[in-house]
Rosetta silent file (secondary structure, phi, psi, omega in degrees, C-alpha in Angstrom):
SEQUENCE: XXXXXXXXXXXXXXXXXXXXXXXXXXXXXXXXXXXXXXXXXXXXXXXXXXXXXXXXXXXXXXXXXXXXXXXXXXXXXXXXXXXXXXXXXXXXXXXXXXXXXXXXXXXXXXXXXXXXXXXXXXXXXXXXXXXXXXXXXXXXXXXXXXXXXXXXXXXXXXXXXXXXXXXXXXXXXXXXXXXXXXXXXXXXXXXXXXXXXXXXXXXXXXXXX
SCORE:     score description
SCORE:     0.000 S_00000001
   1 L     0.000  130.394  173.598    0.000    0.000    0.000 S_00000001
   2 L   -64.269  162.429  177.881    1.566    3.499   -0.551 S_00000001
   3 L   -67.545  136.469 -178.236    2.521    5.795    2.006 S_00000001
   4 L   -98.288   79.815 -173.511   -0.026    8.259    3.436 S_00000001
   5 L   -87.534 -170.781  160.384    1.748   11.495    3.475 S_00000001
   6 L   -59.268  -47.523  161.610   -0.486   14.662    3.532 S_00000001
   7 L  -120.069   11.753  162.505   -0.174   15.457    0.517 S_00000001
   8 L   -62.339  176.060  162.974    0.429   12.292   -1.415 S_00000001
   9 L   -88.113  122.489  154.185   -2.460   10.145   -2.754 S_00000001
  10 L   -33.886  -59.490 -171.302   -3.399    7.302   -0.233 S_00000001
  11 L  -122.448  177.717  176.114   -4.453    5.003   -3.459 S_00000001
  12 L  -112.391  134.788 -159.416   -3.841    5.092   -6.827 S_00000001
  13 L   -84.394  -16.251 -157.130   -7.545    5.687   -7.516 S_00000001
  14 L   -92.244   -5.162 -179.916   -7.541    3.825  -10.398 S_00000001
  15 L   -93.989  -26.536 -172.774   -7.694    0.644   -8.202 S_00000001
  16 L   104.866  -22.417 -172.189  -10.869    1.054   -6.825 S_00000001
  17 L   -39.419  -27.311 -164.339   -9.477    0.221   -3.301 S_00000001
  18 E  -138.357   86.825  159.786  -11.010    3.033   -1.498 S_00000001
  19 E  -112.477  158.423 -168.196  -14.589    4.674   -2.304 S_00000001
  20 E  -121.674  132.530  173.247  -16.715    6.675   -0.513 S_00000001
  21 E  -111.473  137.044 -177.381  -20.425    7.670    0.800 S_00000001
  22 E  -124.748  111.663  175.402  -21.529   11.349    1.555 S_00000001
  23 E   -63.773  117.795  148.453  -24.551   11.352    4.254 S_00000001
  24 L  -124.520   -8.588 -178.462  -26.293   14.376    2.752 S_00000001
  25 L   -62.484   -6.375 -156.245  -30.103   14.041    3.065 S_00000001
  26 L   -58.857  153.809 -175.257  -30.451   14.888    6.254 S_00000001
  27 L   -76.062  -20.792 -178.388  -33.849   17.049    7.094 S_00000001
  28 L    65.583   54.943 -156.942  -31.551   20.388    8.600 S_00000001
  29 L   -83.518  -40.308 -173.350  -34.280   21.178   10.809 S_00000001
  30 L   -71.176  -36.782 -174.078  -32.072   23.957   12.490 S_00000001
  31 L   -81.715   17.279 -178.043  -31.267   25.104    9.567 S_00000001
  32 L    60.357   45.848 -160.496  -34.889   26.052    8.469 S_00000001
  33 L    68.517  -25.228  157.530  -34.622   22.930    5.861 S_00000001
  34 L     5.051  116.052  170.510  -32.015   23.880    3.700 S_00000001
  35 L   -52.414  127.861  133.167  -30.146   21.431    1.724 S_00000001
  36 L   -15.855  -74.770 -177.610  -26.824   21.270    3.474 S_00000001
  37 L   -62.987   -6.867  156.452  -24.914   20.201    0.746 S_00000001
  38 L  -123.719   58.533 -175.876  -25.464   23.222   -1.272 S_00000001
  39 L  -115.539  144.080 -142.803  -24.641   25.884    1.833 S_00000001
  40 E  -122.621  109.131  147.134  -21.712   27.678    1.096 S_00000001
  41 L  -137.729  155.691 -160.838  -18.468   28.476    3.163 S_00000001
  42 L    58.868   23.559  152.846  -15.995   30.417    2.425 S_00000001
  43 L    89.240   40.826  175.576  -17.647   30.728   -1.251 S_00000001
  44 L  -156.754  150.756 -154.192  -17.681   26.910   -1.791 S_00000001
  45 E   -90.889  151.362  165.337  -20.588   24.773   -0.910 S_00000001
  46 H   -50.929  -31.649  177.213  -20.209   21.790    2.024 S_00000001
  47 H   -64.069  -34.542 -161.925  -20.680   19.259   -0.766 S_00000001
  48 H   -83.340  -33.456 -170.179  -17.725   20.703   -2.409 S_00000001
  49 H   -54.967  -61.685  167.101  -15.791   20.946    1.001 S_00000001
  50 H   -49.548  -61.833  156.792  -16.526   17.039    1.439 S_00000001
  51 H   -29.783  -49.513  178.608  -15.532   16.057   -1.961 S_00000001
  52 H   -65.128  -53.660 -168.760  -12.148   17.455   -1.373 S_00000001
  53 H   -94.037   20.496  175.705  -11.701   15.413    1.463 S_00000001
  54 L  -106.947   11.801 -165.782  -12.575   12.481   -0.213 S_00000001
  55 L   -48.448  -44.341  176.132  -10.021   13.201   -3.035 S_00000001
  56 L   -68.230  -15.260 -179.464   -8.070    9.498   -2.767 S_00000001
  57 L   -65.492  164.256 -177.301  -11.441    7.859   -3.463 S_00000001
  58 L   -99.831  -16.706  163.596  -11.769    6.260   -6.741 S_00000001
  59 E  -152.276  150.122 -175.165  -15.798    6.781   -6.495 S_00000001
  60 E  -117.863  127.143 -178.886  -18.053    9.023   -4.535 S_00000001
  61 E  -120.047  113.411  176.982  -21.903    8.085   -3.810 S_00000001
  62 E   -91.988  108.579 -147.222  -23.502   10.851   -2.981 S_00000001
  63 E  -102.762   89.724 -161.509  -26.694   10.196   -0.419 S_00000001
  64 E   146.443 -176.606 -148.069  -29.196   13.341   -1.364 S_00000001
  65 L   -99.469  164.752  177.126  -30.453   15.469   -4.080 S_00000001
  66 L   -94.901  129.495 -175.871  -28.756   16.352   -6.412 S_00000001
  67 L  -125.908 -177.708  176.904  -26.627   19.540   -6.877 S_00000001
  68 L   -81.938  143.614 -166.523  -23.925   20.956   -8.876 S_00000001
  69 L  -130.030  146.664 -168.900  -20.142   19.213   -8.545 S_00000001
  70 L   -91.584  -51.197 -175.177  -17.006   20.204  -10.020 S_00000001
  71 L  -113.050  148.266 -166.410  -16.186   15.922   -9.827 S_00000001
  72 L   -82.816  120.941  174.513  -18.354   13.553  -11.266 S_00000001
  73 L  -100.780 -177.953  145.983  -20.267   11.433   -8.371 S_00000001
  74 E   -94.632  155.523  174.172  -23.289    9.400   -8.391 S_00000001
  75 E  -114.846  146.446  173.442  -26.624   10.878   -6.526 S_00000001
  76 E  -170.270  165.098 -165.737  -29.060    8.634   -5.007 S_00000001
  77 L  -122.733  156.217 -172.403  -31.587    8.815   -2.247 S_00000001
  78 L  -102.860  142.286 -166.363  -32.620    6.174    0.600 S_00000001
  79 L  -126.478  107.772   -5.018  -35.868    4.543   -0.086 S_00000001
  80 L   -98.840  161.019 -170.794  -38.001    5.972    1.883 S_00000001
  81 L   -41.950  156.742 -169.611  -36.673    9.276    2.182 S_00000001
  82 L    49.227   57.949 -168.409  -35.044   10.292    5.763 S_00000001
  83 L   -88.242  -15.183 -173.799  -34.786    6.607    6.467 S_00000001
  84 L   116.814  176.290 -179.417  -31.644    8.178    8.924 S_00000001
  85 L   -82.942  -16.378  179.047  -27.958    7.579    8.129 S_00000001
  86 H   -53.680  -57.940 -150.307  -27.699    3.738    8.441 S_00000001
  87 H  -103.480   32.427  165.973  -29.844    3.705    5.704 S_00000001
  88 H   -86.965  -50.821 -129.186  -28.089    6.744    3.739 S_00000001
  89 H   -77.774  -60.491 -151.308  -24.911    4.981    4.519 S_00000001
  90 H   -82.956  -32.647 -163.616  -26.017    1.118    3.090 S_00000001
  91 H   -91.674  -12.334  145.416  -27.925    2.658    0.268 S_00000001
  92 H   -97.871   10.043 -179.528  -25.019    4.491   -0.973 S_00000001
  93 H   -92.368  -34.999  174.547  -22.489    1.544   -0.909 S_00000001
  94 L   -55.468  -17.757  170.227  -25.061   -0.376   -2.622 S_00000001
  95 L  -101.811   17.521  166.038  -25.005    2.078   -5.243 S_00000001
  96 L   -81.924  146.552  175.134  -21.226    1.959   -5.932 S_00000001
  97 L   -89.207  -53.061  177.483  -20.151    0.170   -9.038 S_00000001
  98 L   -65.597  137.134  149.521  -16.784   -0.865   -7.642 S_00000001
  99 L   -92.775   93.166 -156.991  -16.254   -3.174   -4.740 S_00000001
 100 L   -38.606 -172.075  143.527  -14.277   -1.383   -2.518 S_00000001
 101 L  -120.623  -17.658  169.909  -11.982   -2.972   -0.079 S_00000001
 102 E  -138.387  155.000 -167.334  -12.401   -0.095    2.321 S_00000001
 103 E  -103.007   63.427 -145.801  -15.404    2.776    2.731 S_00000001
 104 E   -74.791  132.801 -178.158  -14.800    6.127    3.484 S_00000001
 105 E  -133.674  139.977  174.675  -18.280    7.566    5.349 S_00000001
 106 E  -145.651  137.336  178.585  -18.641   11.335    5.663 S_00000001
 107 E   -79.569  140.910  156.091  -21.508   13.514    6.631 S_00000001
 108 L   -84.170    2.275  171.076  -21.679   16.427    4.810 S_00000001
 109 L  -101.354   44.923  178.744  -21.892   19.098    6.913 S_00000001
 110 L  -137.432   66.363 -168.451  -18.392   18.789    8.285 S_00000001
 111 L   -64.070  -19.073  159.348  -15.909   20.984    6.185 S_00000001
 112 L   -57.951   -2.940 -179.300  -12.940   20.942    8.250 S_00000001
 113 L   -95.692  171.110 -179.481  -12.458   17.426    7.481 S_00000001
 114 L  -146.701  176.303  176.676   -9.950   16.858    4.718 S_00000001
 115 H   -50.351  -57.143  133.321   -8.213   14.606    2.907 S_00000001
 116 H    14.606  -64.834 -167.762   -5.575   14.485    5.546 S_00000001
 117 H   -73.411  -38.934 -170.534   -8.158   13.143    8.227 S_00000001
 118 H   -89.681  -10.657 -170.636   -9.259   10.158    6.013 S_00000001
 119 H  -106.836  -49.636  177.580   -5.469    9.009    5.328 S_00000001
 120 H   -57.553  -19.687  178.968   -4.598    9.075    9.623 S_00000001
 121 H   -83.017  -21.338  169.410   -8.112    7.120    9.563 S_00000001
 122 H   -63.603  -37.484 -173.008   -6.693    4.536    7.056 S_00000001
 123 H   -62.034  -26.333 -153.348   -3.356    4.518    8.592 S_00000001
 124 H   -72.007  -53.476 -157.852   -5.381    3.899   11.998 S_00000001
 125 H   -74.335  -45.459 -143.260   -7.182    0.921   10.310 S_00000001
 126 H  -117.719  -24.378 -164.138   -4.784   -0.562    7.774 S_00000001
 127 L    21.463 -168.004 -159.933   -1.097    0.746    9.142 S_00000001
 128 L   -72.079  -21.158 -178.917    2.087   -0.334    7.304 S_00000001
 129 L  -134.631   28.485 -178.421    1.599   -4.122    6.789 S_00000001
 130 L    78.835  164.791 -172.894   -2.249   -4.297    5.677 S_00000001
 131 L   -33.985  126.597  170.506   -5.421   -4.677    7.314 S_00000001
 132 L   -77.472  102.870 -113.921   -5.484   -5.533   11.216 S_00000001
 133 L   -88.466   -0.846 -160.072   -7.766   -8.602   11.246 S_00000001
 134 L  -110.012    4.551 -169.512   -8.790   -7.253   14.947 S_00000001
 135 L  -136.791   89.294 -114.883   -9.870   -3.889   13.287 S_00000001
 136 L  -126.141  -33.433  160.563  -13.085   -3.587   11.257 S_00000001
 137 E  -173.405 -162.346  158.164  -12.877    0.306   10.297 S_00000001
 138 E  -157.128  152.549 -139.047  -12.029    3.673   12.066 S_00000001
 139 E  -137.954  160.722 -163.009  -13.675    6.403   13.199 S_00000001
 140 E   -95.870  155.488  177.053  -12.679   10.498   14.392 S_00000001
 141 E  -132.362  152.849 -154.113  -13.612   11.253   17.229 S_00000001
 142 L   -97.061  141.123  161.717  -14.409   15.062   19.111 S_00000001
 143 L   -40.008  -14.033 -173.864  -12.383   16.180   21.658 S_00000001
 144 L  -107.168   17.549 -174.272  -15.603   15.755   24.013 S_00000001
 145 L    57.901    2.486  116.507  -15.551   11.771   23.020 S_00000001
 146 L    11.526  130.688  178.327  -18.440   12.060   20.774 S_00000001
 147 E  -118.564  119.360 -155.015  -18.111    9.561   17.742 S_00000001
 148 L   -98.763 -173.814  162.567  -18.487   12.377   14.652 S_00000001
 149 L   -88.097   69.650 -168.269  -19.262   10.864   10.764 S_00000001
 150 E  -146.569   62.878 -139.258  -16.171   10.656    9.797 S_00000001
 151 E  -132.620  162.754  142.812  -15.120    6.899    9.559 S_00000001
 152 E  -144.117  145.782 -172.470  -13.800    4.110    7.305 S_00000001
 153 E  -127.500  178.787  178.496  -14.545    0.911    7.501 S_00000001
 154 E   -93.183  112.089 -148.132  -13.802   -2.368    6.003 S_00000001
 155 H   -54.818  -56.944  153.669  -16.825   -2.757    3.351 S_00000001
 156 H   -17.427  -22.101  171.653  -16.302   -7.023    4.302 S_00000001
 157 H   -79.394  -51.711 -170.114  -17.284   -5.823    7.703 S_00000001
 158 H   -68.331  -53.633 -166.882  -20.163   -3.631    7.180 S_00000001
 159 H   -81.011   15.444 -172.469  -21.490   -6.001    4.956 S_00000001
 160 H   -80.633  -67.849 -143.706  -21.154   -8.803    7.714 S_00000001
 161 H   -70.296  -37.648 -161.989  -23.467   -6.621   10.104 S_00000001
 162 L   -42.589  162.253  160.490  -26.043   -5.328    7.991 S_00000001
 163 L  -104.440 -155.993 -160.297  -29.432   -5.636    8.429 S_00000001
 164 L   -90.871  156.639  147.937  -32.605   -6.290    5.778 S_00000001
 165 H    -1.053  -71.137  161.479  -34.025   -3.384    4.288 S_00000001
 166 H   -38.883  -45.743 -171.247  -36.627   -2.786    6.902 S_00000001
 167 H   -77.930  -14.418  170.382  -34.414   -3.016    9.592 S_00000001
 168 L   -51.815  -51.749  177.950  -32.512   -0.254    8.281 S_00000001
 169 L   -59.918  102.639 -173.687  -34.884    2.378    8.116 S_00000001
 170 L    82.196    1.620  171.112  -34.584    4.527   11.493 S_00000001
 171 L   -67.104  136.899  163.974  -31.074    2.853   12.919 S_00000001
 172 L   -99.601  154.904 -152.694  -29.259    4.578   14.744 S_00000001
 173 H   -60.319  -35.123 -166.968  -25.815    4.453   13.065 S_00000001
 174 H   -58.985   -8.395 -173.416  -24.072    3.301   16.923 S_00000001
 175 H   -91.128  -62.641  154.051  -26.509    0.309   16.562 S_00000001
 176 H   -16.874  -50.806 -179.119  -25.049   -0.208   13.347 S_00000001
 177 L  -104.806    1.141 -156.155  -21.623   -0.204   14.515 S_00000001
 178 L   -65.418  -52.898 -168.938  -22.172   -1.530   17.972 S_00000001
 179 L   -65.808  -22.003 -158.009  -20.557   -5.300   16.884 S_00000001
 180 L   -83.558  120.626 -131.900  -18.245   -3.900   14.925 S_00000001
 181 L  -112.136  151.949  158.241  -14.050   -2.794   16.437 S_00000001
 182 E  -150.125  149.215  158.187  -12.807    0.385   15.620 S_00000001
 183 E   -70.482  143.465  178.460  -10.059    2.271   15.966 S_00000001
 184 E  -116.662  130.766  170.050  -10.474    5.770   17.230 S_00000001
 185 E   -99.383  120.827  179.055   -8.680    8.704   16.067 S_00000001
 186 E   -19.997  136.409  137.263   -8.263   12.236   17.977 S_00000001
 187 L   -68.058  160.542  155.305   -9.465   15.251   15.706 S_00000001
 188 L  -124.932  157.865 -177.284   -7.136   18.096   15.178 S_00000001
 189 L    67.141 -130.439  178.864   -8.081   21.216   15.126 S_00000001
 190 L  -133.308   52.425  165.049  -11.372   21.881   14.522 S_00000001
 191 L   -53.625  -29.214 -172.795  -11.999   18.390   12.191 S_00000001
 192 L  -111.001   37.541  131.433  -15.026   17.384   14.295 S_00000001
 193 L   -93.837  163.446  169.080  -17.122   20.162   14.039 S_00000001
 194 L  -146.067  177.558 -160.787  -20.221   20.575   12.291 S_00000001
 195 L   -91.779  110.572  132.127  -22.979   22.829   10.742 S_00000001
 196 L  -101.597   -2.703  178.782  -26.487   22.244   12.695 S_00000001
 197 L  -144.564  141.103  154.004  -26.998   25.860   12.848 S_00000001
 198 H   -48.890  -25.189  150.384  -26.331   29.162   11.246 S_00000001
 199 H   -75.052  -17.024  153.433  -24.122   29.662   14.042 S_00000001
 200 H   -50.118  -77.893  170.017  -22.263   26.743   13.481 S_00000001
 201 H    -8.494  -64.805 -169.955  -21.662   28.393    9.771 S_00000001
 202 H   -53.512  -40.579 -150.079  -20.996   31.919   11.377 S_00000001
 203 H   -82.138  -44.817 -159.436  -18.501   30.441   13.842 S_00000001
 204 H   -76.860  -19.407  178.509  -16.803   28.314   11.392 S_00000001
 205 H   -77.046  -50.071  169.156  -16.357   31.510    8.789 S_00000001
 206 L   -79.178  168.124  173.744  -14.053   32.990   10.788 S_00000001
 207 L   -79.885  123.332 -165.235  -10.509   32.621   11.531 S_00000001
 208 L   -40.606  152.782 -171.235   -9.572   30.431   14.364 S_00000001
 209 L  -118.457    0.000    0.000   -8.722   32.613   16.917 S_00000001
């Protein structure tokens, strides 16, 4: 596996090894419904912000309506709508073409994470001599111990756990993940925040102080 600098590529994209799902559906309730994914900081929308930090994937599944992207994803929706994120999550890996070997999951209302964040969670998961058979994904975690949506996991894992269709529909994702080992990795900075409010936004537009 190549070396995870900062600013190297994780993968060579071209293998397929590493794709990705972007939770975007979400209802925003705080946010007086607003799609997320096309609210804008710093003059670029959270979808685009997420995209970026998904840059080593070789595909992107995008969970939510569709808006405009500078890289070509797929869009797709959970059936029925607002089923929650388990069933954002399994209904975009089902709608990847490739079969990954690992699964980058990102909410989209978390623009501080970057590409950066997703290569310490692979290193977390996969380190220097290939997957750790005792380690099933990894996931960032907030300085307050929180577990934020900002994980990869080993798709062979996920797809151990799942449940049926039905059962999907209103999990919460820790239910989801409860059998499952992860490693947890620290945030830096300010990686684990996220927008539920226009003050989230406001706070996040300025420069750390």
């Amino acid at each position: 596996m190549p070396g995870s600098s900062p600013t190297g590529p994780l993968l060579d994209p071209d293998t397929g090894g590493f794709c990705a799902v972007v939770l975007a559906g979400g209802t925003a309730v705080r946010l007086d419904g607003v799609d997320k994914a096309g609210v804008e900081l710093h003059g670029r929308s959270l979808l685009t912000h997420a995209l970026d930090a998904l840059v080593d994937a070789a595909e992107v599944v995008v969970v939510g309506d569709p808006v405009p992207t500078e890289r070509p994803v797929t869009f797709c929706r959970e059936s029925p709508r607002h089923g929650g994120p388990v069933a954002a999550l399994l209904t975009g890996r089902d709608a990847l073409v490739r079969a990954p070997r690992t699964l980058g999951v990102l909410a989209v209302d978390m623009p501080r994470v970057t590409a950066h964040t997703f290569r310490r969670l692979h290193d977390a998961l996969l380190g220097e001599d290939g997957p750790a058979e005792d380690l099933d994904g990894a996931r960032l975690v907030a300085p307050d111990g929180r577990h934020q949506l900002a994980l990869v996991l080993r798709t062979d894992r996920l797809d151990a756990v799942r449940p049926d269709h039905e059962g999907q529909h209103g999990m919460a994702m820790r239910h989801l993940l409860r059998d499952l080992r992860l490693a947890e990795v620290a945030a830096l900075g300010e990686e684990h925040r996220d927008v539920d409010t226009w003050a989230d936004l406001r706070d996040l537009a300025e420069p750390p102080g």
